[in-house]
Coordinates of C-alpha atoms and ligand atoms in Angstrom, one line a residue:
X1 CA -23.6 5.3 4.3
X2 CA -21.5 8.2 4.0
X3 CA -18.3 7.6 6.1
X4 CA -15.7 10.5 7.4
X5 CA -12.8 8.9 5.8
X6 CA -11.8 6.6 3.2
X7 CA -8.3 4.7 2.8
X8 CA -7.5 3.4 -0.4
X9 CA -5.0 0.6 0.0
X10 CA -4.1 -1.4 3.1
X11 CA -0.3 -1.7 3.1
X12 CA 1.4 0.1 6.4
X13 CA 0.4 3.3 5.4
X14 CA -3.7 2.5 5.1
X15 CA -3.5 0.2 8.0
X16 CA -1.7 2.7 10.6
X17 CA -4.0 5.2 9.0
X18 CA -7.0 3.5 10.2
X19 CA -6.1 2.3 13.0
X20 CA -5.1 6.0 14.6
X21 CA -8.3 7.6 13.3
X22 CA -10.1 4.7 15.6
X23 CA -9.1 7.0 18.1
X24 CA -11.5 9.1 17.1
X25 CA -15.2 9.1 16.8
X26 CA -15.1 8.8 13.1
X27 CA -16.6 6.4 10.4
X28 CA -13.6 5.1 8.5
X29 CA -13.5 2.4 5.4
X30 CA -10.5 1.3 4.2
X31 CA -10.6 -0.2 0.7
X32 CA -8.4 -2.5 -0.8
X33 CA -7.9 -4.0 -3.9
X34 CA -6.1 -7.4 -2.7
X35 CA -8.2 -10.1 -0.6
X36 CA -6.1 -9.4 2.5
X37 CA -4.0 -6.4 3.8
X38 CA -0.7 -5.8 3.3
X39 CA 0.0 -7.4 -0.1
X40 CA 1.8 -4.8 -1.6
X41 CA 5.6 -3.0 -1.0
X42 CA 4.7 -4.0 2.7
X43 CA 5.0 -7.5 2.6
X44 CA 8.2 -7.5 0.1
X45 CA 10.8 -5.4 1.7
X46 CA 13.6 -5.6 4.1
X47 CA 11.8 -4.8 7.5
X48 CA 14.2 -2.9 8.7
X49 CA 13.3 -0.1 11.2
X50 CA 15.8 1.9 10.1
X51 CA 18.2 4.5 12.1
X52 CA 17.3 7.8 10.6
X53 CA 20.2 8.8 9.2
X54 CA 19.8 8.2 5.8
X55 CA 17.6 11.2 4.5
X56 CA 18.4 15.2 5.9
X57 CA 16.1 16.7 7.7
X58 CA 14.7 18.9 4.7
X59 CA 13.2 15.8 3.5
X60 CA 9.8 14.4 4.8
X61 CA 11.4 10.8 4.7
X62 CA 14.7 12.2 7.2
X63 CA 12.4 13.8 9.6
X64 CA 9.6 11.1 9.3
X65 CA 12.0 8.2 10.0
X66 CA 13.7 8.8 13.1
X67 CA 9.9 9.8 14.7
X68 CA 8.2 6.7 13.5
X69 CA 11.1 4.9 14.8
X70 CA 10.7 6.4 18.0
X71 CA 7.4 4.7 17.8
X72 CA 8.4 1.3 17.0
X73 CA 8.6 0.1 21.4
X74 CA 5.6 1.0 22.6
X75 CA 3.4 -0.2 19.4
X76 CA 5.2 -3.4 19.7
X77 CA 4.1 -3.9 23.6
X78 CA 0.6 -3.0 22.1
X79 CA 0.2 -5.0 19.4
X80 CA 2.7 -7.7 19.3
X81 CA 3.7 -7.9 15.9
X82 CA 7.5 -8.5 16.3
X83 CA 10.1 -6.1 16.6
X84 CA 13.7 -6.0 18.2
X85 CA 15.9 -3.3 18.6
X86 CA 19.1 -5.0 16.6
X87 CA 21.4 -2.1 16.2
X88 CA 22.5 -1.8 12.6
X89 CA 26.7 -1.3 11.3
X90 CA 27.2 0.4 8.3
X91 CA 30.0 -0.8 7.0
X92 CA 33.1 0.6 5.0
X93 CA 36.1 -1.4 3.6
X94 CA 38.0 1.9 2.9
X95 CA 40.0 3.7 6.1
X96 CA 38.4 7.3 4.7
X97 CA 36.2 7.9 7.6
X98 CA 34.5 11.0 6.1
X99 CA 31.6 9.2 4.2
X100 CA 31.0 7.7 7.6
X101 CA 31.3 11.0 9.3
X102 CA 28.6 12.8 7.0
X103 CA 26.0 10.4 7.6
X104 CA 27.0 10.7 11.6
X105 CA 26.6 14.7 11.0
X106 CA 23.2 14.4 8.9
X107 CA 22.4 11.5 11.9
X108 CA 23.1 14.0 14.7
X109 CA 21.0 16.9 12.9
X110 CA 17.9 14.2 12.4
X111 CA 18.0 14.3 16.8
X112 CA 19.5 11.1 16.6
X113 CA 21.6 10.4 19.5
X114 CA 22.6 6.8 19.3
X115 CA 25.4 6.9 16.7
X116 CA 29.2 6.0 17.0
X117 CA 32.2 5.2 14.3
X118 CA 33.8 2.1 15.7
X119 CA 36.9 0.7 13.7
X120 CA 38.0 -2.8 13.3
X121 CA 38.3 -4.4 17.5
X122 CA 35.1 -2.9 18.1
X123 CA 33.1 -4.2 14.4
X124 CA 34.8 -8.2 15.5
X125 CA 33.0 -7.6 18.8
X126 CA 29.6 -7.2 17.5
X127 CA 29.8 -9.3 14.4
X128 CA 32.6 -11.9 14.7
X129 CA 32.4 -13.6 11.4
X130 CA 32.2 -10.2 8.8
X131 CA 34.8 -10.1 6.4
X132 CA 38.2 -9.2 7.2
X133 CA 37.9 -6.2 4.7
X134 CA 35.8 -4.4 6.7
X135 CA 37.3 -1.4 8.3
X136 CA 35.1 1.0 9.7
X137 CA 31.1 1.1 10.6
X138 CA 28.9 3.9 11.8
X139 CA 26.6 2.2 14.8
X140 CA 23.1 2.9 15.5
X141 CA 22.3 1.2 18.7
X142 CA 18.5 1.6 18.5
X143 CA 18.1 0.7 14.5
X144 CA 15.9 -3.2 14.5
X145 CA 13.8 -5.8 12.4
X146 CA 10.4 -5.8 12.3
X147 CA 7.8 -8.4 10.8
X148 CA 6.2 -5.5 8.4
X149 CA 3.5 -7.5 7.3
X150 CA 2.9 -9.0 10.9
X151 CA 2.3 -4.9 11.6
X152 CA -0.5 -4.6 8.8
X153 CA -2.0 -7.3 9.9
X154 CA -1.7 -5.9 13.8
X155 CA -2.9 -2.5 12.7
X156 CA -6.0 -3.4 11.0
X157 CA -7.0 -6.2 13.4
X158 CA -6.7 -3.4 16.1
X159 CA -8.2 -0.8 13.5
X160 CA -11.2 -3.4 12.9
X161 CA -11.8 -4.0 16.6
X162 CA -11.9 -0.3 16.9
X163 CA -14.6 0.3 14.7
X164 CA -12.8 1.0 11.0
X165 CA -14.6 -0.7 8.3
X166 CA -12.4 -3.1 5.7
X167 CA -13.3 -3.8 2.1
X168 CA -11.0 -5.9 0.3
X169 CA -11.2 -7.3 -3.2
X170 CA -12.6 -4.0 -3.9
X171 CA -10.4 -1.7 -6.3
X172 CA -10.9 1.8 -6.8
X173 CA -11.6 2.1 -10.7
X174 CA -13.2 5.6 -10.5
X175 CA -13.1 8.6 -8.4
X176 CA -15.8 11.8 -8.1
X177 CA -16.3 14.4 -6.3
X178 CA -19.9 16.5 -5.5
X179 CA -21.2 18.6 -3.2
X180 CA -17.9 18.3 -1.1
X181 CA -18.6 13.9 -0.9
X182 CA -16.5 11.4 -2.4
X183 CA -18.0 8.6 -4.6
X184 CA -15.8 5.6 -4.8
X185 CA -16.9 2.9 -7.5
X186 CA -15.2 -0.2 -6.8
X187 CA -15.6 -4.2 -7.9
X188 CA -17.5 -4.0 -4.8
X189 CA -19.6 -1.4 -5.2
X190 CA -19.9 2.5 -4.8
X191 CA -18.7 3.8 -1.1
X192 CA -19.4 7.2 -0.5
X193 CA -16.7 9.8 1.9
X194 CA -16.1 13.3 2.7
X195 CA -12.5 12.5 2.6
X196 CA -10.1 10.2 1.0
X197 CA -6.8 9.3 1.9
X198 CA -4.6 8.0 -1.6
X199 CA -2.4 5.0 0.7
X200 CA -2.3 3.4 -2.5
X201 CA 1.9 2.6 -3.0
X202 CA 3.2 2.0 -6.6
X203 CA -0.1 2.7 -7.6
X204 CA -1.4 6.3 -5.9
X205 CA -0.3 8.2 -8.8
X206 CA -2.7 6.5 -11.0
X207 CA -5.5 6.8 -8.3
X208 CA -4.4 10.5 -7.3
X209 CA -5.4 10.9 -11.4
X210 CA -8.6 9.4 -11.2
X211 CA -9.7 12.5 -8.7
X212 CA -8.1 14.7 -10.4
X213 CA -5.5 15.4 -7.4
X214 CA -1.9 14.2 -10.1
X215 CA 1.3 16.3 -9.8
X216 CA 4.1 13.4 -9.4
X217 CA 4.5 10.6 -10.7
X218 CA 5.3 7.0 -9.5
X219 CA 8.5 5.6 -10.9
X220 CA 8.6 2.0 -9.8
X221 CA 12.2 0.8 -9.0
X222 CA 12.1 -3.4 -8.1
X223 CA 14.7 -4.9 -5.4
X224 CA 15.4 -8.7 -5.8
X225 CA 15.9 -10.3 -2.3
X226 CA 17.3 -14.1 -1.1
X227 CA 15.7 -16.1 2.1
X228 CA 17.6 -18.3 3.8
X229 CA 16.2 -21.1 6.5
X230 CA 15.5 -20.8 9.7
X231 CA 18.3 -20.6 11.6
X232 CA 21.0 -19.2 9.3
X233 CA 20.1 -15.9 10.7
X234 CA 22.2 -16.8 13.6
X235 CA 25.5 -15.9 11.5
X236 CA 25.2 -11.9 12.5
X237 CA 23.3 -10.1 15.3
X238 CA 22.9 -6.5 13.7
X239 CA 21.7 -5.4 10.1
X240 CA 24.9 -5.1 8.0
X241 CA 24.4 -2.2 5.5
X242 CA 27.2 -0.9 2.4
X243 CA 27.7 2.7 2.2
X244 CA 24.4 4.2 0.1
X245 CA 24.6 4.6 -3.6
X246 CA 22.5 6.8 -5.7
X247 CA 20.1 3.8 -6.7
X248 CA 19.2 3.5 -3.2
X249 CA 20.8 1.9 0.1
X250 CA 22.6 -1.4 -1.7
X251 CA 22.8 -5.0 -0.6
X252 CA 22.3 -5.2 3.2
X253 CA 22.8 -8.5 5.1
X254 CA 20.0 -9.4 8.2
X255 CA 18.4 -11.6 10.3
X256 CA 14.7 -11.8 9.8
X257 CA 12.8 -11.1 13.0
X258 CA 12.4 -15.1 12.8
X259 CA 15.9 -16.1 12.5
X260 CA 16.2 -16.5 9.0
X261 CA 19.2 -14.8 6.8
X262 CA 17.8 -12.5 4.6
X263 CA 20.4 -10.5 1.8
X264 CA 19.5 -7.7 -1.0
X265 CA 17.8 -5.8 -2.5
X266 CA 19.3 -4.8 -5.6
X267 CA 18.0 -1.8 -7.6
X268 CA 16.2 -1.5 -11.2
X269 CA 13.8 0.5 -12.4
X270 CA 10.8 -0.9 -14.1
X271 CA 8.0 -0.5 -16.5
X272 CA 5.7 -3.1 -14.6
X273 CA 4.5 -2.0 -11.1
X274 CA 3.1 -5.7 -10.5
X275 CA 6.2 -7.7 -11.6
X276 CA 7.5 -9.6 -8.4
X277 CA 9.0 -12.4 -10.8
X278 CA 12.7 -13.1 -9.7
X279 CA 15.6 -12.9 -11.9
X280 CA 18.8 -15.1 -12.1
X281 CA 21.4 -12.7 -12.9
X282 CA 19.9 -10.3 -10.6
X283 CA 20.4 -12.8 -7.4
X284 CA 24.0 -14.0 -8.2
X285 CA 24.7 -10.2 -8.2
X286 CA 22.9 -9.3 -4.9
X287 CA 24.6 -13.3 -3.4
X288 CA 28.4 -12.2 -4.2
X289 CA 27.3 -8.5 -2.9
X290 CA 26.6 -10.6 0.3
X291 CA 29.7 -12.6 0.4
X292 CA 31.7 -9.7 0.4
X293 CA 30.2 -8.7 3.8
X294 CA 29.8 -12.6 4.9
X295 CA 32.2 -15.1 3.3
X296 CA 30.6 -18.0 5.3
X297 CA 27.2 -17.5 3.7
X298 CA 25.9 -20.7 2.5
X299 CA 23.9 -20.7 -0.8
X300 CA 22.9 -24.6 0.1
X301 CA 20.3 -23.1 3.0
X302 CA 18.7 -21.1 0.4
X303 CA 14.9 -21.0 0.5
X304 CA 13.1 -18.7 -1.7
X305 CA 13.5 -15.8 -4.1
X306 CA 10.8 -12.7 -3.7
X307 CA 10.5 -9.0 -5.5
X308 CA 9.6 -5.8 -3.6
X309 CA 9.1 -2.6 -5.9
X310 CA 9.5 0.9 -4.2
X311 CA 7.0 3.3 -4.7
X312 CA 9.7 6.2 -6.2
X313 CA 7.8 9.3 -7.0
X314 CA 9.1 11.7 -9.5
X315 CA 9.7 14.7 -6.2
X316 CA 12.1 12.5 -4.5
X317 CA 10.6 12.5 -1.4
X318 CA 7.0 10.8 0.1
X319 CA 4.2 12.7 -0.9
X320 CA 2.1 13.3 1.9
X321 CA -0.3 16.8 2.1
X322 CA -3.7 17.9 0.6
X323 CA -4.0 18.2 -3.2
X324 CA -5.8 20.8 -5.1
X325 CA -8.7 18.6 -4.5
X326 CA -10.5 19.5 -1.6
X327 CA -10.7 16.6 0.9
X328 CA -8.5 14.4 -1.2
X329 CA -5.2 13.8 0.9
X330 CA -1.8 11.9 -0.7
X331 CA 0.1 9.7 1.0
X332 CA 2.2 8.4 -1.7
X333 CA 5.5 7.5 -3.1
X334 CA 5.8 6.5 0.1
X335 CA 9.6 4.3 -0.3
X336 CA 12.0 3.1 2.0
X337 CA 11.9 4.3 5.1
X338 CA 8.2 4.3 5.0
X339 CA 7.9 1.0 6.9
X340 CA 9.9 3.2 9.6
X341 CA 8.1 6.3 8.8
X342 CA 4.3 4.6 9.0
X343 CA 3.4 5.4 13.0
X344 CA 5.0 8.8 12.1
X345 CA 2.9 9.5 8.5
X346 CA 0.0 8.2 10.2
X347 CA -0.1 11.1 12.9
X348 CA 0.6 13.5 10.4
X349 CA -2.0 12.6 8.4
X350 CA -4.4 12.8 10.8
X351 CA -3.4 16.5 11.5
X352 CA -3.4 17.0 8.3
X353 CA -7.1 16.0 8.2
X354 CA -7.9 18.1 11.1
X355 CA -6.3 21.3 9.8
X356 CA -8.6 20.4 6.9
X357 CA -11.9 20.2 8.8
X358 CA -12.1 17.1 9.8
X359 CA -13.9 16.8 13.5
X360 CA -11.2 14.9 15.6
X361 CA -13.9 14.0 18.7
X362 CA -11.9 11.4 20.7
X363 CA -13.4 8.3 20.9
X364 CA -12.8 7.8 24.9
X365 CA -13.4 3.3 24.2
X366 CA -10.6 3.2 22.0
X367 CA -8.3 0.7 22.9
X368 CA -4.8 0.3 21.8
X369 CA -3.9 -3.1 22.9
X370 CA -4.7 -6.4 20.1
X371 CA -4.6 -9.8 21.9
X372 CA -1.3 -11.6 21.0
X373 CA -1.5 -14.3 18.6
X374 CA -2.1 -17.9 19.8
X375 CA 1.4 -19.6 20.0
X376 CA 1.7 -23.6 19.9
X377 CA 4.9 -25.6 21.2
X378 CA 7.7 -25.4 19.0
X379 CA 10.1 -27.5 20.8
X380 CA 8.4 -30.5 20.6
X381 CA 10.5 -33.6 19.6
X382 CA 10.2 -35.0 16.2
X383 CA 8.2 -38.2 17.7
X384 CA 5.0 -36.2 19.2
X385 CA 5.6 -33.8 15.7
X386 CA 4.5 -36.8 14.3
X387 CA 2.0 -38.2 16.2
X388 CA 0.4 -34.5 16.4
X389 CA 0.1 -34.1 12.8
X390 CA -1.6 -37.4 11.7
X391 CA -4.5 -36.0 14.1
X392 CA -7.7 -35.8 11.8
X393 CA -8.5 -32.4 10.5
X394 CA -10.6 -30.9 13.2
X395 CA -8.3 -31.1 16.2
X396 CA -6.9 -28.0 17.3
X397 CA -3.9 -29.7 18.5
X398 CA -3.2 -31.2 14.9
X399 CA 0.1 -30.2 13.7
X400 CA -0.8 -28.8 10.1
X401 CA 3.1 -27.7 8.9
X402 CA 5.7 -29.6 10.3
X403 CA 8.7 -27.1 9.7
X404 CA 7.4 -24.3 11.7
X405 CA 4.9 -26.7 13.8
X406 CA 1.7 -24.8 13.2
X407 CA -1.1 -26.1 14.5
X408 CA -4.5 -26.1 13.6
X409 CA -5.9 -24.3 17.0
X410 CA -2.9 -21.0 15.6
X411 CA -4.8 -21.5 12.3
X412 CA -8.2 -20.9 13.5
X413 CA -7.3 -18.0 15.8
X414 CA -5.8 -16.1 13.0
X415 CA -9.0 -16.5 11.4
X416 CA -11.1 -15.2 14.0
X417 CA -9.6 -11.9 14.5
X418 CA -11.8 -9.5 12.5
X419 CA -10.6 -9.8 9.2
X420 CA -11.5 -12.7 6.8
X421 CA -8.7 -14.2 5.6
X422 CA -9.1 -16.4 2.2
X423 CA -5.7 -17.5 1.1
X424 CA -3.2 -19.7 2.2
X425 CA -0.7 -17.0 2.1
X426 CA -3.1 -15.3 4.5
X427 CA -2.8 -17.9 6.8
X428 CA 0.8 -18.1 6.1
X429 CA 1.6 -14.6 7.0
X430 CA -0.5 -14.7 9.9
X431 CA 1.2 -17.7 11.7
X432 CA 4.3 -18.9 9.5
X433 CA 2.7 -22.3 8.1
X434 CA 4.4 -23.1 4.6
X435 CA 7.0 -20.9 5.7
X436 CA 9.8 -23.6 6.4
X437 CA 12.1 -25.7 4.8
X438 CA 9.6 -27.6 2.7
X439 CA 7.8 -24.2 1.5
X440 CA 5.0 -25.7 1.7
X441 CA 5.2 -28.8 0.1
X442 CA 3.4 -30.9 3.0
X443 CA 1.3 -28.2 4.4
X444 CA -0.4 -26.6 1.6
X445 CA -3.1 -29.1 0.8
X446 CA -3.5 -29.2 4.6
X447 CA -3.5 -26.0 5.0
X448 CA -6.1 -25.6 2.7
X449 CA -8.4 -28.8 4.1
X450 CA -7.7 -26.9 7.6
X451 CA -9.4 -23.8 6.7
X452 CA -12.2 -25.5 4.6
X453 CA -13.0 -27.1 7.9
X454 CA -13.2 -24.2 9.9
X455 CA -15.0 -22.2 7.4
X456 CA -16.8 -24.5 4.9
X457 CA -15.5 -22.8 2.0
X458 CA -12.3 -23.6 0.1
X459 CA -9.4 -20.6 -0.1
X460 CA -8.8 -18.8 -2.9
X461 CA -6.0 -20.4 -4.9
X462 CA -5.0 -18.0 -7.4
X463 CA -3.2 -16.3 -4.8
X464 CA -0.8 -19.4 -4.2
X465 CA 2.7 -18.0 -5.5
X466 CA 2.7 -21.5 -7.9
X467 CA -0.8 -20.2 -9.5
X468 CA -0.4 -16.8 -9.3
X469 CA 1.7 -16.5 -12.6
X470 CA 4.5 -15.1 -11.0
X471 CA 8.0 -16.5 -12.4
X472 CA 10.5 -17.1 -9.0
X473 CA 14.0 -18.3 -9.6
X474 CA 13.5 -21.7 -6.9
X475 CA 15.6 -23.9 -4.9
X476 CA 16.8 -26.1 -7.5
X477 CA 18.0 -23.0 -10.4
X478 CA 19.9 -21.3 -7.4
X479 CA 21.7 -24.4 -7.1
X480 CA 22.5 -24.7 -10.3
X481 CA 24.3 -22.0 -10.4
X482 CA 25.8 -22.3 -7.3
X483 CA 27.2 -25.3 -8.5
X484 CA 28.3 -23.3 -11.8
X485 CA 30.3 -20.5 -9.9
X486 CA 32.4 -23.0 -8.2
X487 CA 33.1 -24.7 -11.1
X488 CA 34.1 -21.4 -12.8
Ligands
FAD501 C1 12.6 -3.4 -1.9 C2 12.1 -2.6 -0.7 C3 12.8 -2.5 0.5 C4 12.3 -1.7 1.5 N1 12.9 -1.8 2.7 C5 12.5 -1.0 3.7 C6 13.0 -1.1 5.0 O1 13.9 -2.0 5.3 N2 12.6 -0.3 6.0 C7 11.6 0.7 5.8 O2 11.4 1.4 6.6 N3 11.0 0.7 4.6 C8 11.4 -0.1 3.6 N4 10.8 -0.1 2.3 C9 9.7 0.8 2.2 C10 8.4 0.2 2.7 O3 8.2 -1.1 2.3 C11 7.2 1.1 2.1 O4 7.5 2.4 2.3 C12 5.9 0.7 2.7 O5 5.6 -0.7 2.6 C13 4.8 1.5 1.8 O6 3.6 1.1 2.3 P1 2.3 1.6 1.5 O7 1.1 1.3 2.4 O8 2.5 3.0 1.1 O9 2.3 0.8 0.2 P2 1.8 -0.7 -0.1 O10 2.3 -1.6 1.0 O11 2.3 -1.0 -1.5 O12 0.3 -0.7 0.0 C14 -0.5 -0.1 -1.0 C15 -1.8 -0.8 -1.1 O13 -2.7 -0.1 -2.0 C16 -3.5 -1.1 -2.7 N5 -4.0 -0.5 -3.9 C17 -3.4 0.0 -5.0 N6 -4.2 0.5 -5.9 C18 -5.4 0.3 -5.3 C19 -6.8 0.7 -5.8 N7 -7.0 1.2 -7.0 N8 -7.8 0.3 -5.0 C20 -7.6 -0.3 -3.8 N9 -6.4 -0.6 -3.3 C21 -5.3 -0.3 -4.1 C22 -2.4 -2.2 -3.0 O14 -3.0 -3.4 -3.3 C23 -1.7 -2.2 -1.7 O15 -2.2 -3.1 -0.8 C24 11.2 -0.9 1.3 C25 10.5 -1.0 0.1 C26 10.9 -1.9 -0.9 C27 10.1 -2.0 -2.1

């Protein structure tokens, strides 16, 4: 089959892609190389849905931003991935407004009109336990949090039941072009398109090569981030951001859309692309960043360690446009704010297609709404916990993770949504099992059994972070040298 459009690569970008060309009578494919969406920049990131101010409004990324945030509401009420509007403080220890005042200005000239300087009364208002040093902060009301892989997820489900076609385990090794069709040879086989759309992150630069369609160049730049349990996220309200530096936008502090703490990233550039290993030095550097902003922070709650590298291209902006290959459209070095950006890239891209021939027919069953996930009890007492989860494998009521109280009825309607999902950390992205205090320790196995119930097969466990050959610094060497500092 020839379809109208191929996506390579199913992070936000491929994902929000496909799902607005399902508005259209089109055949689309996305192809990915992962077994499951949204395993790239999009699950390892800060998932903030940024104000807008950061970039001008000669950039792609400064006029992008504030018009995919704009977006943010009304795909939330659609497809229920998790998003609140937070407001975000960026803070200043120093009494010079004027650093302040030029992001407000560049703010202002983005169209954003939810920005104020507040000083000190105003700052203990919002955030009563941010350190005393802080004088100043410019205030976006309207900035939030998002779950960004919870929106991949949403956005191909959605895409799927639309129509759009998904290949994963399938990466593009080769790329030609005849008679004005696309041949696509993958692990999976060849797929054949008239156009192709390069979503393909810290990677597109490689597969804009393969066609022929180069120009920039992907300069991976890795940001080392600390979780915290659930709960710890209840020390601030907004997202707490330091004035920007040339490496980027610097340590921010947040809750997580699920009430966890969540501090970083740092910035350093890298030679590997795929690296998500976590580094020692690296986290004491991004923790004391944090306990600037928060003194209270509590390094005891910490949970896990995790990588994100940005996709940096060598122009400084996103690349996002038709390349000298006809048919072949980028949408790469696609950085921070690209989780903010997405709704925003994926409309453009679609005009983009149009203006170069593709037939935009609107496809009059498409329908924008995706059924909200299944959602157990969470407040059960620790008694019934119990009870529930020495159920035998089978019951849908059976508790599977006792942290986050997933049952086995939220398992099995993740798994029936369209997309095959193969992993644990499928599953665990999809509902939050292994995602507690325990990280899994309990759940895992059960987890797994769970899904070899429902589906006969066992998951794929390369993907589990403790075979995957990724080195993270864990709960026991972050004590360490917590326990080192204060004895310093
Ligand atoms: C540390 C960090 C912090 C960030 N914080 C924020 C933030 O707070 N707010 C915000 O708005 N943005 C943020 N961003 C930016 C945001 O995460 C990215 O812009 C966004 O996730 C990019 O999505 P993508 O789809 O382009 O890339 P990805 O999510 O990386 O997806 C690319 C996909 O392509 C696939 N692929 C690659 N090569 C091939 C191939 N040959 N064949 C098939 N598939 C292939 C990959 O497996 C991957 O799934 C941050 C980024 C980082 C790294």
């Amino acid at each position: 089959m020839v379809h109208d459009v191929a996506i390579i690569g199913a992070g936000i970008i491929g994902t929000a892609l496909a799902r607005e060309l399902t508005r259209y009578r089109l055949k689309v494919a996305v192809i990915e190389k992962h077994p499951d969406v949204s395993m790239g920049a999009t699950k390892a990131n800060s998932a903030i849905v940024h104000g807008g101010y950061a970039e001008g409004h000669d950039t792609l990324k400064g006029r992008l931003c504030i018009a995919g945030r704009r977006r943010f509401r009304e795909l939330e009420d659609e497809l229920h991935f998790g998003f609140t509007e937070t407001g975000s403080l960026l803070v200043s220890m120093e009494d010079d407004l004027e650093p302040l005042e030029r992001l407000q200005r560049r703010g202002i000239e983005n169209g954003l009109t939810d920005l104020s300087i507040i000083g000190r009364e105003e700052i203990m208002k919002l955030e009563p336990n941010i350190s005393e040093e802080v004088k100043n902060a410019l205030f976006c009301k309207g900035a939030g949090i998002c779950s960004p892989y919870g929106m991949a997820i949403a956005m191909a489900e959605n895409a799927v039941e639309n129509g759009a076609e998904l290949f994963l385990s399938a990466e593009v090794k080769g790329i030609e072009m005849e008679n004005g069709i696309f041949t696509l040879s993958t692990d999976r086989g060849d797929f054949q398109a008239r156009f192709v759309v390069n979503c393909a992150g810290v990677m597109s630069d490689r597969v804009a090569k393969m066609a022929g369609a180069d120009g920039f160049e992907i300069l991976p730049r890795s940001g080392e981030y600390l979780l915290f349990a659930k709960g710890t996220g209840k020390m601030l309200e907004h997202v707490v951001f330091q004035l920007p530096t040339a490496m980027g936008k610097g340590v921010l502090v947040t809750p997580t859309i699920h009430g966890n703490l969540l501090i970083g990233p740092d910035a350093t550039d890298v030679e590997d692309r795929e690296d998500t290993s976590t580094h020692k030095d690296r986290l004491q550097n991004v923790y004391n960043q944090a306990k600037k902003l928060y003194p209270d922070i509590k390094g005891e709650s910490f949970l896990r360690s995790f990588t994100g590298i940005r996709a940096r291209s060598s122009t400084g902006d996103f690349v996002i446009g038709p390349s000298r290959i006809r048919g072949f459209i980028n949408a790469a070095g696609i950085q921070s704010p690209g989780l903010t950006a997405s709704p925003a890239i994926a409309s453009l891209l679609v005009s983009i297609l149009g203006d170069e021939g593709l037939n935009l027919e609107p496809e009059v069953s498409f329908n924008p709404f995706r059924k909200p996930q299944e959602l157990a009890r969470k407040d059960l007492p620790y008694r019934e916990v119990d009870r529930l989860s020495r159920l035998p494998v089978g019951s849908r009521e059976r508790i599977v993770c006792r942290c986050e109280r997933v049952t086995e009825g939220e398992i099995a309607d993740s798994m029936d949504r369209g997309i095959e999902v193969t992993t644990v950390d499928g599953i665990k992205r999809r509902t939050r099992a292994a995602m507690g205090w325990c990280q899994g320790t309990f759940c895992r196995e059960r987890i797994a059994a769970a899904m070899e119930d429902l589906t006969g097969k066992l998951p794929d466990g390369s993907y589990d972070i403790e075979r995957s050959g990724v080195s993270r610094i864990e709960k026991n060497d972050f004590l360490d040298f917590l326990k080192a500092q204060k004895e310093d």
